[in-house]
Structure formats: structure tokens, C-alpha cells
mmCIF file of C-alpha atoms and ligand atoms in Angstrom:
data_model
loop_
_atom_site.group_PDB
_atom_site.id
_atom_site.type_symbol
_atom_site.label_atom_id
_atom_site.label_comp_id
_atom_site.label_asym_id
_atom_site.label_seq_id
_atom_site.Cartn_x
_atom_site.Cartn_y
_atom_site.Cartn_z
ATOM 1 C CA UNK A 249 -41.876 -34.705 -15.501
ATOM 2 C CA UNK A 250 -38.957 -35.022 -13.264
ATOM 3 C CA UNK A 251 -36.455 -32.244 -12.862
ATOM 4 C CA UNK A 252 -33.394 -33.259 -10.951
ATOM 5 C CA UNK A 253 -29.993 -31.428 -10.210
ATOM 6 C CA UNK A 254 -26.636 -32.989 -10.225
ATOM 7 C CA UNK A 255 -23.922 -31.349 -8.339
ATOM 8 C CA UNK A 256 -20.774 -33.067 -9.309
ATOM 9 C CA UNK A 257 -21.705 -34.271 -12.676
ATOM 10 C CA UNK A 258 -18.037 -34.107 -13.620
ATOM 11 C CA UNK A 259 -16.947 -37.160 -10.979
ATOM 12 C CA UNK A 260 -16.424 -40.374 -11.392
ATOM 13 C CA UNK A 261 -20.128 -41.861 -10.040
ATOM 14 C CA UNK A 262 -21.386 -38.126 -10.605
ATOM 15 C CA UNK A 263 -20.936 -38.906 -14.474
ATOM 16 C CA UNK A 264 -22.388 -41.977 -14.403
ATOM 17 C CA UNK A 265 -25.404 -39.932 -12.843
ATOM 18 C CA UNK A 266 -25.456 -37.815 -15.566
ATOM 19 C CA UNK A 267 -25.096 -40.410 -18.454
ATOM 20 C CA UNK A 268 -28.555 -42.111 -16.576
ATOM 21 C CA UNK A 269 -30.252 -39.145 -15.749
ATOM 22 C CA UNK A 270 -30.089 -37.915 -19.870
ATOM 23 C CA UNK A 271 -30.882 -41.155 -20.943
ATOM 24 C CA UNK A 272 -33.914 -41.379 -18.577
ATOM 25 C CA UNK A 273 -37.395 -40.238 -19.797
ATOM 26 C CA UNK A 274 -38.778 -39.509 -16.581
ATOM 27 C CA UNK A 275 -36.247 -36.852 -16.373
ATOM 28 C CA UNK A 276 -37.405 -34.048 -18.333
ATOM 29 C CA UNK A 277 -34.235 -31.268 -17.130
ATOM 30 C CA UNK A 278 -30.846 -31.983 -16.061
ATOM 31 C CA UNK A 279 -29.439 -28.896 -13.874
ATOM 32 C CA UNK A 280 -25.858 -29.535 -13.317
ATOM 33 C CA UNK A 281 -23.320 -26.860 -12.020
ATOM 34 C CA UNK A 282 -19.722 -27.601 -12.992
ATOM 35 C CA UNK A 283 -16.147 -25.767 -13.139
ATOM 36 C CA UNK A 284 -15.804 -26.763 -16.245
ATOM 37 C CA UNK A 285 -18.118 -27.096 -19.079
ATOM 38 C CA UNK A 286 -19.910 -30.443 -20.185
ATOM 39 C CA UNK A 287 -21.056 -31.448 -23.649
ATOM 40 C CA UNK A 288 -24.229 -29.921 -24.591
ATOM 41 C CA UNK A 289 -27.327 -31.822 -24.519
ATOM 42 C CA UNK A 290 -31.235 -30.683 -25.472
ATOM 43 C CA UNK A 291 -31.993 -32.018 -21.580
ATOM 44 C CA UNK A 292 -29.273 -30.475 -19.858
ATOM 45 C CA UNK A 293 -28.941 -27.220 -18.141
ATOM 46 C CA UNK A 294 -24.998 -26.669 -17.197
ATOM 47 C CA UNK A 295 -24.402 -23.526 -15.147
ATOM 48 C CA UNK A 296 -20.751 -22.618 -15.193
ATOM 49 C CA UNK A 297 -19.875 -21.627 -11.347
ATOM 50 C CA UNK A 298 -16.669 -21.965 -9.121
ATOM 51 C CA UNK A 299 -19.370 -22.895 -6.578
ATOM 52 C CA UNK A 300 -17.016 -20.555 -4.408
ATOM 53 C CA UNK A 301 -19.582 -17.447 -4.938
ATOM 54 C CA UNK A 302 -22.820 -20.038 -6.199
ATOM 55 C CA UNK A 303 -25.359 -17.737 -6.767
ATOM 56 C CA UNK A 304 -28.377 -18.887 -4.212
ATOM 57 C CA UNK A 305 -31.341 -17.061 -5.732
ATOM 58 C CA UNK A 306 -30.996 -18.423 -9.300
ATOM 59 C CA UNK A 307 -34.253 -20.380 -10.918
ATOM 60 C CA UNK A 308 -32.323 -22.876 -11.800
ATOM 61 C CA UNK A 309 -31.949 -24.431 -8.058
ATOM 62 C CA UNK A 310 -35.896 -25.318 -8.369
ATOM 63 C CA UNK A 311 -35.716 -28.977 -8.976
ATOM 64 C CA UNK A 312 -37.714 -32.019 -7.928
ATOM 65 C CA UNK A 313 -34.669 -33.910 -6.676
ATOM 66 C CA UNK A 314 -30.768 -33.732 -6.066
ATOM 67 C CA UNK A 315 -27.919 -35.993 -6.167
ATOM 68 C CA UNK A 316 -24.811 -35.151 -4.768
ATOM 69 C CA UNK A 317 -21.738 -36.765 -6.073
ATOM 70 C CA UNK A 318 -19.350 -33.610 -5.040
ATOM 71 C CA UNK A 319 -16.007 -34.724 -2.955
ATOM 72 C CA UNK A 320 -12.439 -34.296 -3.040
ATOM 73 C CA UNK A 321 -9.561 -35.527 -0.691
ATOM 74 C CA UNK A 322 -7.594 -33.980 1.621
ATOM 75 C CA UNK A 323 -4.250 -34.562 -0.528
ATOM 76 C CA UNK A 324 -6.202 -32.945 -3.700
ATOM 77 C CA UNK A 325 -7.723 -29.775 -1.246
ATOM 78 C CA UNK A 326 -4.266 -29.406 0.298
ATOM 79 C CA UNK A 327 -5.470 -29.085 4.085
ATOM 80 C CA UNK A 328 -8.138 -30.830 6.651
ATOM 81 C CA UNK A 329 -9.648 -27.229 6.249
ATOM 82 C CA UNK A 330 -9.911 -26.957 2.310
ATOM 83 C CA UNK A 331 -11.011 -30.753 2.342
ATOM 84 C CA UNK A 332 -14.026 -29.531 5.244
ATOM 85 C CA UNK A 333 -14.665 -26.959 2.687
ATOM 86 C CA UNK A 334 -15.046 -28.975 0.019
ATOM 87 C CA UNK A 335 -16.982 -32.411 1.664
ATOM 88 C CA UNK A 336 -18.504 -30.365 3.832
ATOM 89 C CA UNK A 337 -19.319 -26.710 3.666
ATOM 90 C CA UNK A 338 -20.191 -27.177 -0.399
ATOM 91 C CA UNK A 339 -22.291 -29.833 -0.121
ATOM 92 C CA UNK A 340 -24.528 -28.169 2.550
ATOM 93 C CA UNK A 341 -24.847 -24.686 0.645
ATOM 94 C CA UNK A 342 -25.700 -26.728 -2.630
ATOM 95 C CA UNK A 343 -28.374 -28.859 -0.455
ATOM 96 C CA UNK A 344 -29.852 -25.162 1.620
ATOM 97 C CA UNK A 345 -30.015 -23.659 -1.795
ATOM 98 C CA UNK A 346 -31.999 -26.541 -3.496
ATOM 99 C CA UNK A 347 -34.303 -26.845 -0.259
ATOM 100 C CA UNK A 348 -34.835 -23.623 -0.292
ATOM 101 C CA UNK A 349 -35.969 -23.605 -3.523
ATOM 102 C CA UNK A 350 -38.374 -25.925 -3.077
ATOM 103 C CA UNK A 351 -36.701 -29.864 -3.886
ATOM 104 C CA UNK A 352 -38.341 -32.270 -2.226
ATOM 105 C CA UNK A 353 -35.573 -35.373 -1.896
ATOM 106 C CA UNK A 354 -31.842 -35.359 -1.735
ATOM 107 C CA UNK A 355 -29.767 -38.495 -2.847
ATOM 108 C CA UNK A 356 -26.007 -38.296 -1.228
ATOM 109 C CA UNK A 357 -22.812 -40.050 -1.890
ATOM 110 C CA UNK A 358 -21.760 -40.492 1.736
ATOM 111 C CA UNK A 359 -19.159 -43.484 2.512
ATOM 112 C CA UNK A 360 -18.624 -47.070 4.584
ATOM 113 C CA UNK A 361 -17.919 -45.867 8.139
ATOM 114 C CA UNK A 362 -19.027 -41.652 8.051
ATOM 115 C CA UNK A 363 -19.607 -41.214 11.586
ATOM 116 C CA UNK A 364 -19.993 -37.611 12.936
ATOM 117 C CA UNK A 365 -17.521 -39.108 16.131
ATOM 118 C CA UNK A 366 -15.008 -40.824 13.951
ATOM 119 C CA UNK A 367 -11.546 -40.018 14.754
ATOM 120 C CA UNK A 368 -10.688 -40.035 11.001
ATOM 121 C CA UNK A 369 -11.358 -36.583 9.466
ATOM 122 C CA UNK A 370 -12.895 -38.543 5.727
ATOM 123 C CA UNK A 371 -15.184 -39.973 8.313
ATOM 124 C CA UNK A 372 -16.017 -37.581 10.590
ATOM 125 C CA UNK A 373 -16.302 -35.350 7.617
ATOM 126 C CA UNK A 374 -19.076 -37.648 6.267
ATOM 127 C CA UNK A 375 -21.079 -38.253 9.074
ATOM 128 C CA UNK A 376 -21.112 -34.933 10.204
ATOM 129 C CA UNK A 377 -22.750 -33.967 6.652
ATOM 130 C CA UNK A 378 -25.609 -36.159 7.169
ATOM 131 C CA UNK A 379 -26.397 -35.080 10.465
ATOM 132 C CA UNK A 380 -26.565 -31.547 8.895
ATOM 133 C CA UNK A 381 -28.686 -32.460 5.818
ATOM 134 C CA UNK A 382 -30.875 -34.433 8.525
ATOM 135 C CA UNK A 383 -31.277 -30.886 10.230
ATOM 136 C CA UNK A 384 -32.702 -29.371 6.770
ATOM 137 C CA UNK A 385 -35.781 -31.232 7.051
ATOM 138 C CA UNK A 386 -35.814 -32.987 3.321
ATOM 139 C CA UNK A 387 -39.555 -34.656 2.879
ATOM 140 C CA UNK A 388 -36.787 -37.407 1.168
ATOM 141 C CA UNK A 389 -33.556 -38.280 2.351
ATOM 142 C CA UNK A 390 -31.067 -40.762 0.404
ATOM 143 C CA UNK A 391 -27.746 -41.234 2.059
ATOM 144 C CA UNK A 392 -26.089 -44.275 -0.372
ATOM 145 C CA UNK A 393 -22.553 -45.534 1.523
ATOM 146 C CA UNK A 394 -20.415 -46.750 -0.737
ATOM 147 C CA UNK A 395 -17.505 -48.953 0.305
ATOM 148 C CA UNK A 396 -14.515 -48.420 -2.243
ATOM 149 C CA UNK A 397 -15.784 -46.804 -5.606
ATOM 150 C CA UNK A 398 -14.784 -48.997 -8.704
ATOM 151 C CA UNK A 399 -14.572 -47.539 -11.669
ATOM 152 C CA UNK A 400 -12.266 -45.983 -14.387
ATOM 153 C CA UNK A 401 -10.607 -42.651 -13.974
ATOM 154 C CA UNK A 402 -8.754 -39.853 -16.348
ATOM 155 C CA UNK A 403 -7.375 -38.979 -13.161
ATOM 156 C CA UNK A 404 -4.501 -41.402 -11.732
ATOM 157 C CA UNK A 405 -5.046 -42.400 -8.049
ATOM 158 C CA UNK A 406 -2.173 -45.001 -7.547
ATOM 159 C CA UNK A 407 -4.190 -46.105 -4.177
ATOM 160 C CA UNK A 408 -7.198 -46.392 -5.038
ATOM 161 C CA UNK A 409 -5.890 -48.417 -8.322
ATOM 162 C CA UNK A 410 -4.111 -50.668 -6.320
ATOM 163 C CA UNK A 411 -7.351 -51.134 -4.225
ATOM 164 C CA UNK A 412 -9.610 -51.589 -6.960
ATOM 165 C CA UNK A 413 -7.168 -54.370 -8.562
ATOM 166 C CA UNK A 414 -7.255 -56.010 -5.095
ATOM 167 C CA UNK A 415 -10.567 -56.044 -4.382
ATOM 168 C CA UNK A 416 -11.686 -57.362 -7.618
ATOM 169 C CA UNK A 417 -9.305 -60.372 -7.336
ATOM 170 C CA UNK A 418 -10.165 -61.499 -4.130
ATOM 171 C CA UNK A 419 -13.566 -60.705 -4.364
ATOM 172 C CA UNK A 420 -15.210 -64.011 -4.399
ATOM 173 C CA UNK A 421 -13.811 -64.498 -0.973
ATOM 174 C CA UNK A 422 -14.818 -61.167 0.433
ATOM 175 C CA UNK A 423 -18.526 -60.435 2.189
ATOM 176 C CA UNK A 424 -20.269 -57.963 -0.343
ATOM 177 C CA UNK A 425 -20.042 -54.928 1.644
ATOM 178 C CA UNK A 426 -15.902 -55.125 1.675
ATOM 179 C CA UNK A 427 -16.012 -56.125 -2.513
ATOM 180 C CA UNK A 428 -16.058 -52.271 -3.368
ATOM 181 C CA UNK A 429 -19.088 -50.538 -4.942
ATOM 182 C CA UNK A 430 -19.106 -49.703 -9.126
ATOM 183 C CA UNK A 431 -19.847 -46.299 -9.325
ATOM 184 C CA UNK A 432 -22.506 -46.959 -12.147
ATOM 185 C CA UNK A 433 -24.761 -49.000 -9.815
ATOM 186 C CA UNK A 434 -24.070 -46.212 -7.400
ATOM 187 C CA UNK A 435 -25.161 -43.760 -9.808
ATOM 188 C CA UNK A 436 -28.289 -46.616 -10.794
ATOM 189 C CA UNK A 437 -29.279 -46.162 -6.689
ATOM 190 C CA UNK A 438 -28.822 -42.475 -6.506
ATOM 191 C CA UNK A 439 -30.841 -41.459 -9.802
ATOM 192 C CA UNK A 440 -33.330 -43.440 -8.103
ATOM 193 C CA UNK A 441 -33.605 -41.916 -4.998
ATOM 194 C CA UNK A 442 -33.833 -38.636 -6.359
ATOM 195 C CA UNK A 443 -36.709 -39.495 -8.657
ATOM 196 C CA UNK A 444 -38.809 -41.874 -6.571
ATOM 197 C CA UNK A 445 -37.574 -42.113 -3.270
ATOM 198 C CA UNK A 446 -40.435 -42.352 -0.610
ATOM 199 C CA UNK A 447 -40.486 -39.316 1.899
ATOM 200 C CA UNK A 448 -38.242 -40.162 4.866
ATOM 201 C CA UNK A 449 -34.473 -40.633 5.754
ATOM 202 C CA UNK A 450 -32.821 -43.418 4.198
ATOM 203 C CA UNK A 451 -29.764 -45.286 4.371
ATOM 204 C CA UNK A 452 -28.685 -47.770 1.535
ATOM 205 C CA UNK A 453 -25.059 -49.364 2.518
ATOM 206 C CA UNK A 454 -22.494 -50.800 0.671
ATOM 207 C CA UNK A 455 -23.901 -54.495 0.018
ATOM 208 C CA UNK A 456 -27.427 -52.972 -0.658
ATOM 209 C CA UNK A 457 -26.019 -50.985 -4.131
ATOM 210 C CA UNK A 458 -26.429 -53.451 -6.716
ATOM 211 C CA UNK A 459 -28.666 -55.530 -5.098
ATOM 212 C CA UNK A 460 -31.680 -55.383 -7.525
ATOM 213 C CA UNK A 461 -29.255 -55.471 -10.954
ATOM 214 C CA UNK A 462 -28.014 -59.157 -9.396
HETATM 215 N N1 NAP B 783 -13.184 -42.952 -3.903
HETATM 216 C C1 NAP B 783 -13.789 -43.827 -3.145
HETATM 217 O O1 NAP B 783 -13.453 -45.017 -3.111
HETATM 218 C C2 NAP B 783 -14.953 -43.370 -2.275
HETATM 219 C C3 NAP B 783 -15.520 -44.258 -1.368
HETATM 220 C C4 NAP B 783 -16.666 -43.876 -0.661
HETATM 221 C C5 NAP B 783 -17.205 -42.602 -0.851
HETATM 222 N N2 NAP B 783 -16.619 -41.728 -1.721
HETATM 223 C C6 NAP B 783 -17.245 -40.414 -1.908
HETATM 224 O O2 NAP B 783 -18.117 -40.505 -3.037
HETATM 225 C C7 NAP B 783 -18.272 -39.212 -3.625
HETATM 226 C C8 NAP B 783 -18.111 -39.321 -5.151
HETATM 227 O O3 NAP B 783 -16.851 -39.884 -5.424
HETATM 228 P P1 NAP B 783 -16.214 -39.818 -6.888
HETATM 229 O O4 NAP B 783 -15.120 -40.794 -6.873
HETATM 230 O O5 NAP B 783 -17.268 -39.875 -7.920
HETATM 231 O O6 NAP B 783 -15.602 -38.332 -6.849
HETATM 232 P P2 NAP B 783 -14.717 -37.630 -7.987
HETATM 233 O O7 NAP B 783 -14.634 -38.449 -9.209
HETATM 234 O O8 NAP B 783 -13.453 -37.185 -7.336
HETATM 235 O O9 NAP B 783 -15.598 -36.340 -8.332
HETATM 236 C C9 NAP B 783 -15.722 -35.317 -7.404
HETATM 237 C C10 NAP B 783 -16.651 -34.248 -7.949
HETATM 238 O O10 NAP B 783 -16.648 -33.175 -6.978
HETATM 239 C C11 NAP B 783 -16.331 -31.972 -7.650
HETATM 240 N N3 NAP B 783 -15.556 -31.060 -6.798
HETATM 241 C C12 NAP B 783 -14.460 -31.358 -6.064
HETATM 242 N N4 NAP B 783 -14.012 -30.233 -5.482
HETATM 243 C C13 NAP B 783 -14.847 -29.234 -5.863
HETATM 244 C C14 NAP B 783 -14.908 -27.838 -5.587
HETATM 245 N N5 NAP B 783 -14.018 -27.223 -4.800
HETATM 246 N N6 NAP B 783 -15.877 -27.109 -6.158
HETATM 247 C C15 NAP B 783 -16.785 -27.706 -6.973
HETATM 248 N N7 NAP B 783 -16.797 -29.021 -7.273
HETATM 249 C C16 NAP B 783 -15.828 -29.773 -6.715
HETATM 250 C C17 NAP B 783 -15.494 -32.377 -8.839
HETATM 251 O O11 NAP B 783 -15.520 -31.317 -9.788
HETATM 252 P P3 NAP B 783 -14.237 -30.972 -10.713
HETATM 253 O O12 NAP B 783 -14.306 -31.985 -11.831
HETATM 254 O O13 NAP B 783 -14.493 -29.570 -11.151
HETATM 255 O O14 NAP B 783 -13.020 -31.131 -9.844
HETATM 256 C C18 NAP B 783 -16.210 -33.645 -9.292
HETATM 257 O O15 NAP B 783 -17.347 -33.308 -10.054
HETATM 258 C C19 NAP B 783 -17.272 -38.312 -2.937
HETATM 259 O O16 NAP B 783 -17.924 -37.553 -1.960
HETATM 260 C C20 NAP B 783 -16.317 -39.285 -2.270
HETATM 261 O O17 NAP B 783 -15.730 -38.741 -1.087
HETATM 262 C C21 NAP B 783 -15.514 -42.095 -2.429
#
């Protein structure tokens, strides 16, 4: 009797999430707040909001757990400001608005590296938004850190393409946390989090996704 929330069910891991979370029969209700509509299904609850003016006193928000898949890049938001607002600022009003509510864990897609002092802005970015969902006091606290996410997109990203196609060749000669991460077994360790995770803070990296699928 698991109700979980997915903000960024329209992603790349965050779909995978979704595809899991519907098929799963612990999960009784999907909440998941998109732009842009997603197919209907009996489980799912899909809020249409431009998360810009999210309502914060809706019912829907009261779930048992959250996974947060939400991101963008600072070439897609256009400045380090709209990317902050985005990767940060978002993810922490979805998260108050949930805990306020009453969730008890919180599964996020953080990355290799996030480090609230990291010269990089992607980085510092990250790590700065787990120190703030540390400061919200979750009973359950998931923070998954992918390396590169491998997967297939409708979007092209010539880069990350070009990384994926690398990695996978030389992967037999990598160490596992530099082989990239598929975002279904991301989506596998997130679901899982948000429905079972033990109360605490928690930090799966890169060459812990997967681990119990090989
Ligand atoms: N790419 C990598 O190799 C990599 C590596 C490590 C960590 N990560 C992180 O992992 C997370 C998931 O990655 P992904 O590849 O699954 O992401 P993705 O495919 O780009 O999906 C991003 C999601 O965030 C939503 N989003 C972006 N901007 C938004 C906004 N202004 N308002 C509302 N929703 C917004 C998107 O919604 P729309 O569909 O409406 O745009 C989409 O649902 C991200 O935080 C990313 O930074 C990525």
C-alpha cells in the first residue's frame, strides 16, 4: 500500500521510474507532476504544472516516498542561474512540499563527484542539494550517484552519445564506477529506496547501482 511520487517522470531514468513503479504491486498510486502530459494509467495520478507556480497545499503531495529524477543542464536552462533554478531551487520546493506533507523517504538522482565545494557549478550544484535535503530532516534519505547515465534518448545529446559509445567499448577495461550507470538499474535502486529504504541518510555510488541484478 505504497504511494510514491515521481518528479521527473518524463526523463530519461525518471521514465524508467515510472515504467517500474506502474508495474510494481506494492505501489498502489503513482503521483507524478509533469509539463507535459503522460499516457493515462488506472495507477497513475499526473498533475499538469509548470512547477514554476507548483501549488504546495495540494493532497496530492501526501505520499509515502519520492524519487527525484528532475535535472537539466546549463546549455538547455541557458544560464548558471536558470540551471541553479532548475537542479537546485526545484528540487528542494518539490522535496519541502512532499515533507511537509507528510513523506517519509526521499530517493535522489544526485551525480559522481556533487560536492557542495566543487569548483564546477554541475557539481557544486549537486552537492549543495544534498546538504539541503539533509537539512529537511527525511526519516529516509536515498542519494543514488550515478556516473554517466546510459540509456536511449528522443532527445540528441552529441556528448553524452559519444560518451556512452565510449564507455561501453572500453568497458571491460574500466573499474565499475567509471563504466557509466544504465538508467533502468538507476531507476531499479531509486524505486527501491523510496519504497523500502531503512530510516537514515544513504549514499549508493556509481559501482553500487546494479550490484544486486549482477
Ligand atoms: N546525464 C548524465 O550522464 C548524468 C550523470 C549523473 C547524474 N545526472 C543527473 O541525473 C538526473 C536524471 O537525469 P536524466 O538523464 O534522467 O534527466 P533528463 O532525461 O534530462 O530528464 C530531466 C527531467 O527533469 C525535468 N525538468 C527539467 N527542467 C525542468 C523544469 N524547469 N521544470 C520541470 N521539470 C523539469 C524534465 O521535464 P521535461 O520533460 O518537461 O523537460 C525531465 O522530466 C539529473 O538530475 C541529472 O543531472 C545525469
Amino acid at each position: 500500500m505504497t504511494k510514491i511520487l515521481i518528479a521527473g517522470a518524463t526523463g530519461l531514468v525518471g521514465g524508467y521510474v515510472l515504467q517500474q513503479a506502474l508495474a510494481d504491486t506494492r505501489v498502489t498510486r503513482v503521483v507524478a507532476p509533469t509539463r507535459q502530459p503522460l499516457p493515462p494509467h488506472p495507477k497513475l495520478f499526473n498533475p499538469i504544472s509548470d512547477f514554476a507556480s507548483m501549488p504546495d497545499d495540494d493532497r496530492w503531495w501526501a505520499v509515502d516516498g519520492v524519487v527525484c529524477t528532475i535535472g537539466t543542464t546549463r546549455a538547455k536552462a541557458g544560464s548558471a542561474e536558470a540551471f541553479r533554478a532548475v537542479d537546485l531551487d526545484l528540487q528542494l520546493a518539490v522535496a519541502r512540499h512532499a515533507r511537509a506533507h507528510g513523506a517519509k523517504r526521499f530517493a535522489l538522482t544526485s551525480s559522481m563527484g556533487a560536492d557542495a565545494r566543487s569548483h564546477f557549478l554541475y557539481l557544486r550544484t549537486k552537492g549543495q542539494l544534498e546538504e539541503a535535503l539533509k537539512g529537511l530532516n527525511w526519516p529516509s534519505l536515498t542519494i543514488v550517484r550515478p556516473g554517466a547515465i546510459l540509456g536511449e534518448r528522443a532527445e540528441v545529446r552529441t556528448n553524452e552519445r559519444i560518451l556512452g559509445a565510449v564507455l561501453r567499448t572500453l568497458a571491460p577495461l574500466l573499474p565499475k564506477a567509471a563504466r557509466g550507470n544504465p538508467a533502468d538499474q538507476i531507476a531499479h535502486v531509486l524505486l527501491e529506496a523510496a519504497i523500502t529504504a531503512p530510516n537514515g541518510v544513504r549514499l549508493v555510488k556509481a559501482d553500487q547501482i546494479g550490484r544486486d541484478r549482477s
